[in-house]
Amino acid sequence: MQHYFTDQILSNDTEFEVSADIAHHFMGVLRSTEGNRFEIVDGNHQLFVAELTDNEKNLAKVVETSDKDVELPADAIIICGLPKKEKAELVVQKATELGVKKIIFTPTDWAIAKWNNKAEKKLQRFRKIARSAAEQSHRNVIPEVEYIRSIKELANYDFDHRLIAYEESAKHGEKSDLIKTLDKTKPGESVAMFFGPEGGISPKEVEILQSMGYLTCGLGPRILRTETAPFYFLSALSVHMELNSLN
């Protein structure tokens, strides 16, 4: 069943006009007709099943409320030093599929990429990618994608748990700080992790983040690419909080 988002607030038996982009895809590309059904998430992040009632007027009607929830138990935030080329798009797409709640990009000391005056244009592109990936993965939430001009602005964010993916920790044999943090993370809390760009994170930046309460930790014994490390974190969070709860 196709999955879409709307800013409208829906309820049982609500008849509503589908947006132009949904109409283009569902009726135009997929050639859906009256009686065909689709999933739609409204402005309150509530999932419904709707049925197309009028092709000409682009009308549909809510026929079922769904309690299906695929969101991670904790709010996962990834903070990324600016990666090169198309890697940021890959991070947005795959992190959305893995359940991220917010993605923050920021310039760092050793980043090769420079966004300068291109940040807003890039964010517009990334938000479209996040929406598409959220539809594909049947999310109830479209992740937020933000840009801050300095890591010092992270002081304005109130996260319950804060981590830095730091390869030096792994080199020195640290193996448990990620697990310890995940053990302490309760459903509904937020856990953020900072990832450096290709050039890594400078000692000065580590000090700044540590002063804000960020804890350095390793992500296993292997050296991960800047675009791979966030996926490791999100997968670990899912295994720890979702799959473990099934036992």
PDB file of C-alpha atoms in Angstrom:
ATOM      1  CA  MET A   1       0.000   0.000   0.000  1.00  0.00           C
ATOM      2  CA  GLN A   2       1.361   3.428  -0.926  1.00  0.00           C
ATOM      3  CA  HIS A   3       2.265   5.720   1.956  1.00  0.00           C
ATOM      4  CA  TYR A   4       1.986   9.526   1.970  1.00  0.00           C
ATOM      5  CA  PHE A   5       2.052  12.548   4.287  1.00  0.00           C
ATOM      6  CA  THR A   6      -0.288  15.520   4.591  1.00  0.00           C
ATOM      7  CA  ASP A   7      -0.322  18.622   6.779  1.00  0.00           C
ATOM      8  CA  GLN A   8      -4.103  18.296   7.117  1.00  0.00           C
ATOM      9  CA  ILE A   9      -5.636  17.022  10.371  1.00  0.00           C
ATOM     10  CA  LEU A  10      -7.762  13.955   9.665  1.00  0.00           C
ATOM     11  CA  SER A  11     -10.137  11.691  11.581  1.00  0.00           C
ATOM     12  CA  ASN A  12     -12.426   8.750  10.898  1.00  0.00           C
ATOM     13  CA  ASP A  13     -14.711   9.243   7.866  1.00  0.00           C
ATOM     14  CA  THR A  14     -13.053  12.549   6.956  1.00  0.00           C
ATOM     15  CA  GLU A  15     -13.307  13.343   3.256  1.00  0.00           C
ATOM     16  CA  PHE A  16     -10.371  15.387   2.028  1.00  0.00           C
ATOM     17  CA  GLU A  17      -8.705  16.612  -1.120  1.00  0.00           C
ATOM     18  CA  VAL A  18      -5.369  14.962  -1.775  1.00  0.00           C
ATOM     19  CA  SER A  19      -2.478  17.260  -2.592  1.00  0.00           C
ATOM     20  CA  ALA A  20      -1.236  17.735  -6.137  1.00  0.00           C
ATOM     21  CA  ASP A  21       1.913  15.698  -5.576  1.00  0.00           C
ATOM     22  CA  ILE A  22      -0.021  12.747  -4.140  1.00  0.00           C
ATOM     23  CA  ALA A  23      -2.561  12.974  -6.959  1.00  0.00           C
ATOM     24  CA  HIS A  24       0.238  13.016  -9.537  1.00  0.00           C
ATOM     25  CA  HIS A  25       1.880   9.900  -8.094  1.00  0.00           C
ATOM     26  CA  PHE A  26      -1.130   7.873  -6.955  1.00  0.00           C
ATOM     27  CA  MET A  27      -3.513   8.601  -9.820  1.00  0.00           C
ATOM     28  CA  GLY A  28      -1.147   9.740 -12.543  1.00  0.00           C
ATOM     29  CA  VAL A  29       1.889   7.489 -12.202  1.00  0.00           C
ATOM     30  CA  LEU A  30       0.247   4.464 -10.543  1.00  0.00           C
ATOM     31  CA  ARG A  31      -3.076   4.928 -12.396  1.00  0.00           C
ATOM     32  CA  SER A  32      -5.098   4.327  -9.247  1.00  0.00           C
ATOM     33  CA  THR A  33      -8.860   4.619  -9.540  1.00  0.00           C
ATOM     34  CA  GLU A  34     -11.830   5.106  -7.223  1.00  0.00           C
ATOM     35  CA  GLY A  35     -11.866   2.446  -4.541  1.00  0.00           C
ATOM     36  CA  ASN A  36      -8.091   2.067  -4.387  1.00  0.00           C
ATOM     37  CA  ARG A  37      -6.603   2.603  -0.935  1.00  0.00           C
ATOM     38  CA  PHE A  38      -3.452   4.200   0.435  1.00  0.00           C
ATOM     39  CA  GLU A  39      -1.900   5.052   3.786  1.00  0.00           C
ATOM     40  CA  ILE A  40      -1.643   8.669   4.844  1.00  0.00           C
ATOM     41  CA  VAL A  41      -0.077  10.305   7.912  1.00  0.00           C
ATOM     42  CA  ASP A  42      -1.689  13.571   8.989  1.00  0.00           C
ATOM     43  CA  GLY A  43      -0.317  16.651  10.708  1.00  0.00           C
ATOM     44  CA  ASN A  44      -0.578  14.957  14.110  1.00  0.00           C
ATOM     45  CA  HIS A  45       1.555  12.009  12.937  1.00  0.00           C
ATOM     46  CA  GLN A  46      -1.517   9.764  13.046  1.00  0.00           C
ATOM     47  CA  LEU A  47      -1.645   7.022  10.438  1.00  0.00           C
ATOM     48  CA  PHE A  48      -4.843   6.393   8.475  1.00  0.00           C
ATOM     49  CA  VAL A  49      -5.970   4.232   5.588  1.00  0.00           C
ATOM     50  CA  ALA A  50      -7.834   6.270   2.973  1.00  0.00           C
ATOM     51  CA  GLU A  51      -9.811   5.326  -0.118  1.00  0.00           C
ATOM     52  CA  LEU A  52      -9.941   7.288  -3.335  1.00  0.00           C
ATOM     53  CA  THR A  53     -13.545   8.432  -3.903  1.00  0.00           C
ATOM     54  CA  ASP A  54     -13.375  10.864  -6.832  1.00  0.00           C
ATOM     55  CA  ASN A  55     -10.611  10.885  -9.428  1.00  0.00           C
ATOM     56  CA  GLU A  56     -11.794  14.073 -11.079  1.00  0.00           C
ATOM     57  CA  LYS A  57     -11.841  16.137  -7.879  1.00  0.00           C
ATOM     58  CA  ASN A  58      -8.888  14.366  -6.222  1.00  0.00           C
ATOM     59  CA  LEU A  59     -11.037  13.374  -3.251  1.00  0.00           C
ATOM     60  CA  ALA A  60     -10.403  10.588  -0.762  1.00  0.00           C
ATOM     61  CA  LYS A  61     -12.026   9.424   2.463  1.00  0.00           C
ATOM     62  CA  VAL A  62     -10.531   8.035   5.665  1.00  0.00           C
ATOM     63  CA  VAL A  63     -11.782   4.482   6.130  1.00  0.00           C
ATOM     64  CA  GLU A  64      -9.563   3.233   8.935  1.00  0.00           C
ATOM     65  CA  THR A  65      -7.349   4.491  11.751  1.00  0.00           C
ATOM     66  CA  SER A  66      -4.121   2.567  12.215  1.00  0.00           C
ATOM     67  CA  ASP A  67      -2.108   2.224  15.412  1.00  0.00           C
ATOM     68  CA  LYS A  68       0.951   0.935  13.576  1.00  0.00           C
ATOM     69  CA  ASP A  69       4.020   2.756  14.886  1.00  0.00           C
ATOM     70  CA  VAL A  70       7.427   2.134  13.317  1.00  0.00           C
ATOM     71  CA  GLU A  71       9.272   4.976  15.059  1.00  0.00           C
ATOM     72  CA  LEU A  72      12.298   4.272  17.247  1.00  0.00           C
ATOM     73  CA  PRO A  73      11.451   4.254  20.983  1.00  0.00           C
ATOM     74  CA  ALA A  74      13.983   7.053  21.578  1.00  0.00           C
ATOM     75  CA  ASP A  75      14.527  10.170  19.479  1.00  0.00           C
ATOM     76  CA  ALA A  76      17.757   9.622  17.551  1.00  0.00           C
ATOM     77  CA  ILE A  77      19.673  12.709  16.431  1.00  0.00           C
ATOM     78  CA  ILE A  78      22.750  12.602  14.226  1.00  0.00           C
ATOM     79  CA  ILE A  79      25.057  15.607  13.943  1.00  0.00           C
ATOM     80  CA  CYS A  80      27.400  15.487  10.972  1.00  0.00           C
ATOM     81  CA  GLY A  81      30.430  17.500   9.995  1.00  0.00           C
ATOM     82  CA  LEU A  82      29.945  18.473   6.349  1.00  0.00           C
ATOM     83  CA  PRO A  83      30.723  15.460   4.134  1.00  0.00           C
ATOM     84  CA  LYS A  84      31.958  15.667   0.544  1.00  0.00           C
ATOM     85  CA  LYS A  85      29.842  15.617  -2.611  1.00  0.00           C
ATOM     86  CA  GLU A  86      26.653  13.516  -2.508  1.00  0.00           C
ATOM     87  CA  LYS A  87      27.383  11.839   0.820  1.00  0.00           C
ATOM     88  CA  ALA A  88      25.050  14.183   2.694  1.00  0.00           C
ATOM     89  CA  GLU A  89      22.153  13.060   0.487  1.00  0.00           C
ATOM     90  CA  LEU A  90      22.988   9.432   1.211  1.00  0.00           C
ATOM     91  CA  VAL A  91      23.096  10.123   4.947  1.00  0.00           C
ATOM     92  CA  VAL A  92      19.678  11.815   4.857  1.00  0.00           C
ATOM     93  CA  GLN A  93      18.069   9.048   2.819  1.00  0.00           C
ATOM     94  CA  LYS A  94      19.419   6.049   4.705  1.00  0.00           C
ATOM     95  CA  ALA A  95      19.232   7.612   8.163  1.00  0.00           C
ATOM     96  CA  THR A  96      15.553   8.320   7.491  1.00  0.00           C
ATOM     97  CA  GLU A  97      15.013   4.678   6.586  1.00  0.00           C
ATOM     98  CA  LEU A  98      16.735   3.671   9.843  1.00  0.00           C
ATOM     99  CA  GLY A  99      14.501   5.862  11.995  1.00  0.00           C
ATOM    100  CA  VAL A 100      16.409   9.087  12.685  1.00  0.00           C
ATOM    101  CA  LYS A 101      14.390  11.937  14.212  1.00  0.00           C
ATOM    102  CA  LYS A 102      16.657  14.876  13.370  1.00  0.00           C
ATOM    103  CA  ILE A 103      19.752  15.420  11.227  1.00  0.00           C
ATOM    104  CA  ILE A 104      22.014  18.406  11.863  1.00  0.00           C
ATOM    105  CA  PHE A 105      24.842  19.383   9.513  1.00  0.00           C
ATOM    106  CA  THR A 106      27.595  21.734  10.626  1.00  0.00           C
ATOM    107  CA  PRO A 107      30.982  22.950   9.332  1.00  0.00           C
ATOM    108  CA  THR A 108      33.978  21.689  11.284  1.00  0.00           C
ATOM    109  CA  ASP A 109      37.689  22.464  11.463  1.00  0.00           C
ATOM    110  CA  TRP A 110      38.860  19.621   9.253  1.00  0.00           C
ATOM    111  CA  ALA A 111      35.900  19.387   6.869  1.00  0.00           C
ATOM    112  CA  ILE A 112      36.829  19.515   3.200  1.00  0.00           C
ATOM    113  CA  ALA A 113      33.336  20.463   2.035  1.00  0.00           C
ATOM    114  CA  LYS A 114      32.283  24.124   2.247  1.00  0.00           C
ATOM    115  CA  TRP A 115      28.610  24.990   1.887  1.00  0.00           C
ATOM    116  CA  ASN A 116      29.006  28.761   2.333  1.00  0.00           C
ATOM    117  CA  ASN A 117      25.876  30.308   0.763  1.00  0.00           C
ATOM    118  CA  LYS A 118      24.522  26.976  -0.505  1.00  0.00           C
ATOM    119  CA  ALA A 119      23.151  25.678   2.801  1.00  0.00           C
ATOM    120  CA  GLU A 120      19.505  26.683   2.311  1.00  0.00           C
ATOM    121  CA  LYS A 121      19.344  25.269  -1.199  1.00  0.00           C
ATOM    122  CA  LYS A 122      20.859  22.025   0.031  1.00  0.00           C
ATOM    123  CA  LEU A 123      18.406  21.837   2.925  1.00  0.00           C
ATOM    124  CA  GLN A 124      15.478  22.161   0.529  1.00  0.00           C
ATOM    125  CA  ARG A 125      16.846  19.221  -1.438  1.00  0.00           C
ATOM    126  CA  PHE A 126      17.543  17.162   1.692  1.00  0.00           C
ATOM    127  CA  ARG A 127      14.029  17.726   3.053  1.00  0.00           C
ATOM    128  CA  LYS A 128      12.544  16.372  -0.160  1.00  0.00           C
ATOM    129  CA  ILE A 129      14.813  13.338   0.116  1.00  0.00           C
ATOM    130  CA  ALA A 130      13.770  12.839   3.756  1.00  0.00           C
ATOM    131  CA  ARG A 131      10.088  13.021   2.839  1.00  0.00           C
ATOM    132  CA  SER A 132      10.488  10.519   0.008  1.00  0.00           C
ATOM    133  CA  ALA A 133      12.506   8.140   2.196  1.00  0.00           C
ATOM    134  CA  ALA A 134       9.946   8.443   5.011  1.00  0.00           C
ATOM    135  CA  GLU A 135       7.191   7.495   2.565  1.00  0.00           C
ATOM    136  CA  GLN A 136       9.205   4.577   1.208  1.00  0.00           C
ATOM    137  CA  SER A 137       9.957   3.235   4.691  1.00  0.00           C
ATOM    138  CA  HIS A 138       6.400   3.899   5.969  1.00  0.00           C
ATOM    139  CA  ARG A 139       7.473   6.262   8.735  1.00  0.00           C
ATOM    140  CA  ASN A 140       4.982   8.216  10.839  1.00  0.00           C
ATOM    141  CA  VAL A 141       7.400  11.151  11.047  1.00  0.00           C
ATOM    142  CA  ILE A 142       9.480  12.999   8.462  1.00  0.00           C
ATOM    143  CA  PRO A 143      12.875  13.744  10.053  1.00  0.00           C
ATOM    144  CA  GLU A 144      13.930  17.351  10.483  1.00  0.00           C
ATOM    145  CA  VAL A 145      17.050  18.404   8.576  1.00  0.00           C
ATOM    146  CA  GLU A 146      18.923  21.444   9.892  1.00  0.00           C
ATOM    147  CA  TYR A 147      22.142  23.371   9.374  1.00  0.00           C
ATOM    148  CA  ILE A 148      24.054  25.249  12.065  1.00  0.00           C
ATOM    149  CA  ARG A 149      27.054  27.476  11.398  1.00  0.00           C
ATOM    150  CA  SER A 150      29.187  26.214  14.285  1.00  0.00           C
ATOM    151  CA  ILE A 151      29.300  23.303  16.694  1.00  0.00           C
ATOM    152  CA  LYS A 152      29.045  25.882  19.467  1.00  0.00           C
ATOM    153  CA  GLU A 153      25.371  26.292  18.496  1.00  0.00           C
ATOM    154  CA  LEU A 154      24.778  22.762  19.793  1.00  0.00           C
ATOM    155  CA  ALA A 155      24.666  24.353  23.245  1.00  0.00           C
ATOM    156  CA  ASN A 156      21.168  25.525  22.251  1.00  0.00           C
ATOM    157  CA  TYR A 157      19.909  21.945  21.957  1.00  0.00           C
ATOM    158  CA  ASP A 158      18.683  20.009  24.973  1.00  0.00           C
ATOM    159  CA  PHE A 159      19.427  16.320  24.395  1.00  0.00           C
ATOM    160  CA  ASP A 160      19.098  13.727  27.150  1.00  0.00           C
ATOM    161  CA  HIS A 161      22.202  11.811  26.034  1.00  0.00           C
ATOM    162  CA  ARG A 162      25.167  13.082  23.984  1.00  0.00           C
ATOM    163  CA  LEU A 163      27.907  11.100  22.252  1.00  0.00           C
ATOM    164  CA  ILE A 164      30.846  11.666  19.904  1.00  0.00           C
ATOM    165  CA  ALA A 165      31.889   8.955  17.481  1.00  0.00           C
ATOM    166  CA  TYR A 166      35.631   9.125  18.041  1.00  0.00           C
ATOM    167  CA  GLU A 167      38.040   6.655  16.481  1.00  0.00           C
ATOM    168  CA  GLU A 168      40.737   7.513  19.021  1.00  0.00           C
ATOM    169  CA  SER A 169      38.505   5.945  21.691  1.00  0.00           C
ATOM    170  CA  ALA A 170      38.415   2.697  19.734  1.00  0.00           C
ATOM    171  CA  LYS A 171      42.178   2.792  19.198  1.00  0.00           C
ATOM    172  CA  HIS A 172      42.675   2.991  22.951  1.00  0.00           C
ATOM    173  CA  GLY A 173      40.475  -0.033  23.543  1.00  0.00           C
ATOM    174  CA  GLU A 174      37.253   1.687  24.680  1.00  0.00           C
ATOM    175  CA  LYS A 175      34.369  -0.701  23.964  1.00  0.00           C
ATOM    176  CA  SER A 176      31.484  -0.030  26.301  1.00  0.00           C
ATOM    177  CA  ASP A 177      30.501   3.656  26.441  1.00  0.00           C
ATOM    178  CA  LEU A 178      28.013   3.357  23.580  1.00  0.00           C
ATOM    179  CA  ILE A 179      26.346   0.361  25.253  1.00  0.00           C
ATOM    180  CA  LYS A 180      26.337   2.111  28.636  1.00  0.00           C
ATOM    181  CA  THR A 181      24.603   5.120  27.104  1.00  0.00           C
ATOM    182  CA  LEU A 182      22.032   3.011  25.284  1.00  0.00           C
ATOM    183  CA  ASP A 183      21.373   1.096  28.508  1.00  0.00           C
ATOM    184  CA  LYS A 184      20.535   4.405  30.198  1.00  0.00           C
ATOM    185  CA  THR A 185      18.360   5.670  27.339  1.00  0.00           C
ATOM    186  CA  LYS A 186      14.655   5.315  28.088  1.00  0.00           C
ATOM    187  CA  PRO A 187      11.775   5.400  25.595  1.00  0.00           C
ATOM    188  CA  GLY A 188      10.835   8.974  24.809  1.00  0.00           C
ATOM    189  CA  GLU A 189      14.291  10.354  25.591  1.00  0.00           C
ATOM    190  CA  SER A 190      16.665  11.819  23.023  1.00  0.00           C
ATOM    191  CA  VAL A 191      20.114  10.517  22.182  1.00  0.00           C
ATOM    192  CA  ALA A 192      22.414  12.506  19.900  1.00  0.00           C
ATOM    193  CA  MET A 193      25.700  11.482  18.344  1.00  0.00           C
ATOM    194  CA  PHE A 194      28.258  13.698  16.613  1.00  0.00           C
ATOM    195  CA  PHE A 195      30.134  12.377  13.565  1.00  0.00           C
ATOM    196  CA  GLY A 196      33.167  14.047  12.076  1.00  0.00           C
ATOM    197  CA  PRO A 197      33.680  14.568   8.326  1.00  0.00           C
ATOM    198  CA  GLU A 198      36.270  12.764   6.187  1.00  0.00           C
ATOM    199  CA  GLY A 199      39.083  14.726   7.833  1.00  0.00           C
ATOM    200  CA  GLY A 200      37.952  13.737  11.311  1.00  0.00           C
ATOM    201  CA  ILE A 201      37.190  15.885  14.327  1.00  0.00           C
ATOM    202  CA  SER A 202      39.866  18.137  15.817  1.00  0.00           C
ATOM    203  CA  PRO A 203      40.992  17.854  19.470  1.00  0.00           C
ATOM    204  CA  LYS A 204      39.712  21.395  20.032  1.00  0.00           C
ATOM    205  CA  GLU A 205      36.242  20.404  18.826  1.00  0.00           C
ATOM    206  CA  VAL A 206      36.274  17.333  21.051  1.00  0.00           C
ATOM    207  CA  GLU A 207      37.006  19.613  24.007  1.00  0.00           C
ATOM    208  CA  ILE A 208      34.152  21.959  23.055  1.00  0.00           C
ATOM    209  CA  LEU A 209      31.704  19.082  22.756  1.00  0.00           C
ATOM    210  CA  GLN A 210      32.890  17.498  25.993  1.00  0.00           C
ATOM    211  CA  SER A 211      32.264  20.799  27.763  1.00  0.00           C
ATOM    212  CA  MET A 212      28.640  20.448  26.610  1.00  0.00           C
ATOM    213  CA  GLY A 213      28.369  16.952  28.068  1.00  0.00           C
ATOM    214  CA  TYR A 214      29.244  14.886  24.998  1.00  0.00           C
ATOM    215  CA  LEU A 215      30.969  11.563  25.721  1.00  0.00           C
ATOM    216  CA  THR A 216      33.509  10.093  23.304  1.00  0.00           C
ATOM    217  CA  CYS A 217      32.990   6.485  22.268  1.00  0.00           C
ATOM    218  CA  GLY A 218      34.136   4.028  19.652  1.00  0.00           C
ATOM    219  CA  LEU A 219      32.007   2.223  17.089  1.00  0.00           C
ATOM    220  CA  GLY A 220      33.822  -1.080  17.061  1.00  0.00           C
ATOM    221  CA  PRO A 221      37.386  -1.891  16.006  1.00  0.00           C
ATOM    222  CA  ARG A 222      37.006  -0.977  12.325  1.00  0.00           C
ATOM    223  CA  ILE A 223      37.424   2.507  10.852  1.00  0.00           C
ATOM    224  CA  LEU A 224      34.109   3.582   9.356  1.00  0.00           C
ATOM    225  CA  ARG A 225      33.540   6.128   6.617  1.00  0.00           C
ATOM    226  CA  THR A 226      31.858   9.369   7.622  1.00  0.00           C
ATOM    227  CA  GLU A 227      28.655   8.327   5.823  1.00  0.00           C
ATOM    228  CA  THR A 228      28.676   4.815   7.326  1.00  0.00           C
ATOM    229  CA  ALA A 229      29.145   5.658  11.004  1.00  0.00           C
ATOM    230  CA  PRO A 230      25.656   7.212  11.507  1.00  0.00           C
ATOM    231  CA  PHE A 231      24.064   4.032  10.141  1.00  0.00           C
ATOM    232  CA  TYR A 232      26.028   1.942  12.642  1.00  0.00           C
ATOM    233  CA  PHE A 233      24.714   4.096  15.483  1.00  0.00           C
ATOM    234  CA  LEU A 234      21.091   3.991  14.313  1.00  0.00           C
ATOM    235  CA  SER A 235      21.238   0.243  13.773  1.00  0.00           C
ATOM    236  CA  ALA A 236      22.743  -0.290  17.230  1.00  0.00           C
ATOM    237  CA  LEU A 237      19.992   1.832  18.772  1.00  0.00           C
ATOM    238  CA  SER A 238      17.317  -0.178  16.957  1.00  0.00           C
ATOM    239  CA  VAL A 239      18.769  -3.528  18.006  1.00  0.00           C
ATOM    240  CA  HIS A 240      19.193  -2.356  21.589  1.00  0.00           C
ATOM    241  CA  MET A 241      15.759  -0.774  22.068  1.00  0.00           C
ATOM    242  CA  GLU A 242      13.524  -2.602  19.600  1.00  0.00           C
ATOM    243  CA  LEU A 243      14.778  -6.108  18.931  1.00  0.00           C
ATOM    244  CA  ASN A 244      15.905  -6.739  22.524  1.00  0.00           C
ATOM    245  CA  SER A 245      12.403  -5.883  23.723  1.00  0.00           C
ATOM    246  CA  LEU A 246      11.008  -8.777  21.689  1.00  0.00           C
ATOM    247  CA  ASN A 247      12.740 -11.346  23.905  1.00  0.00           C
TER     248      ASN A 247
END
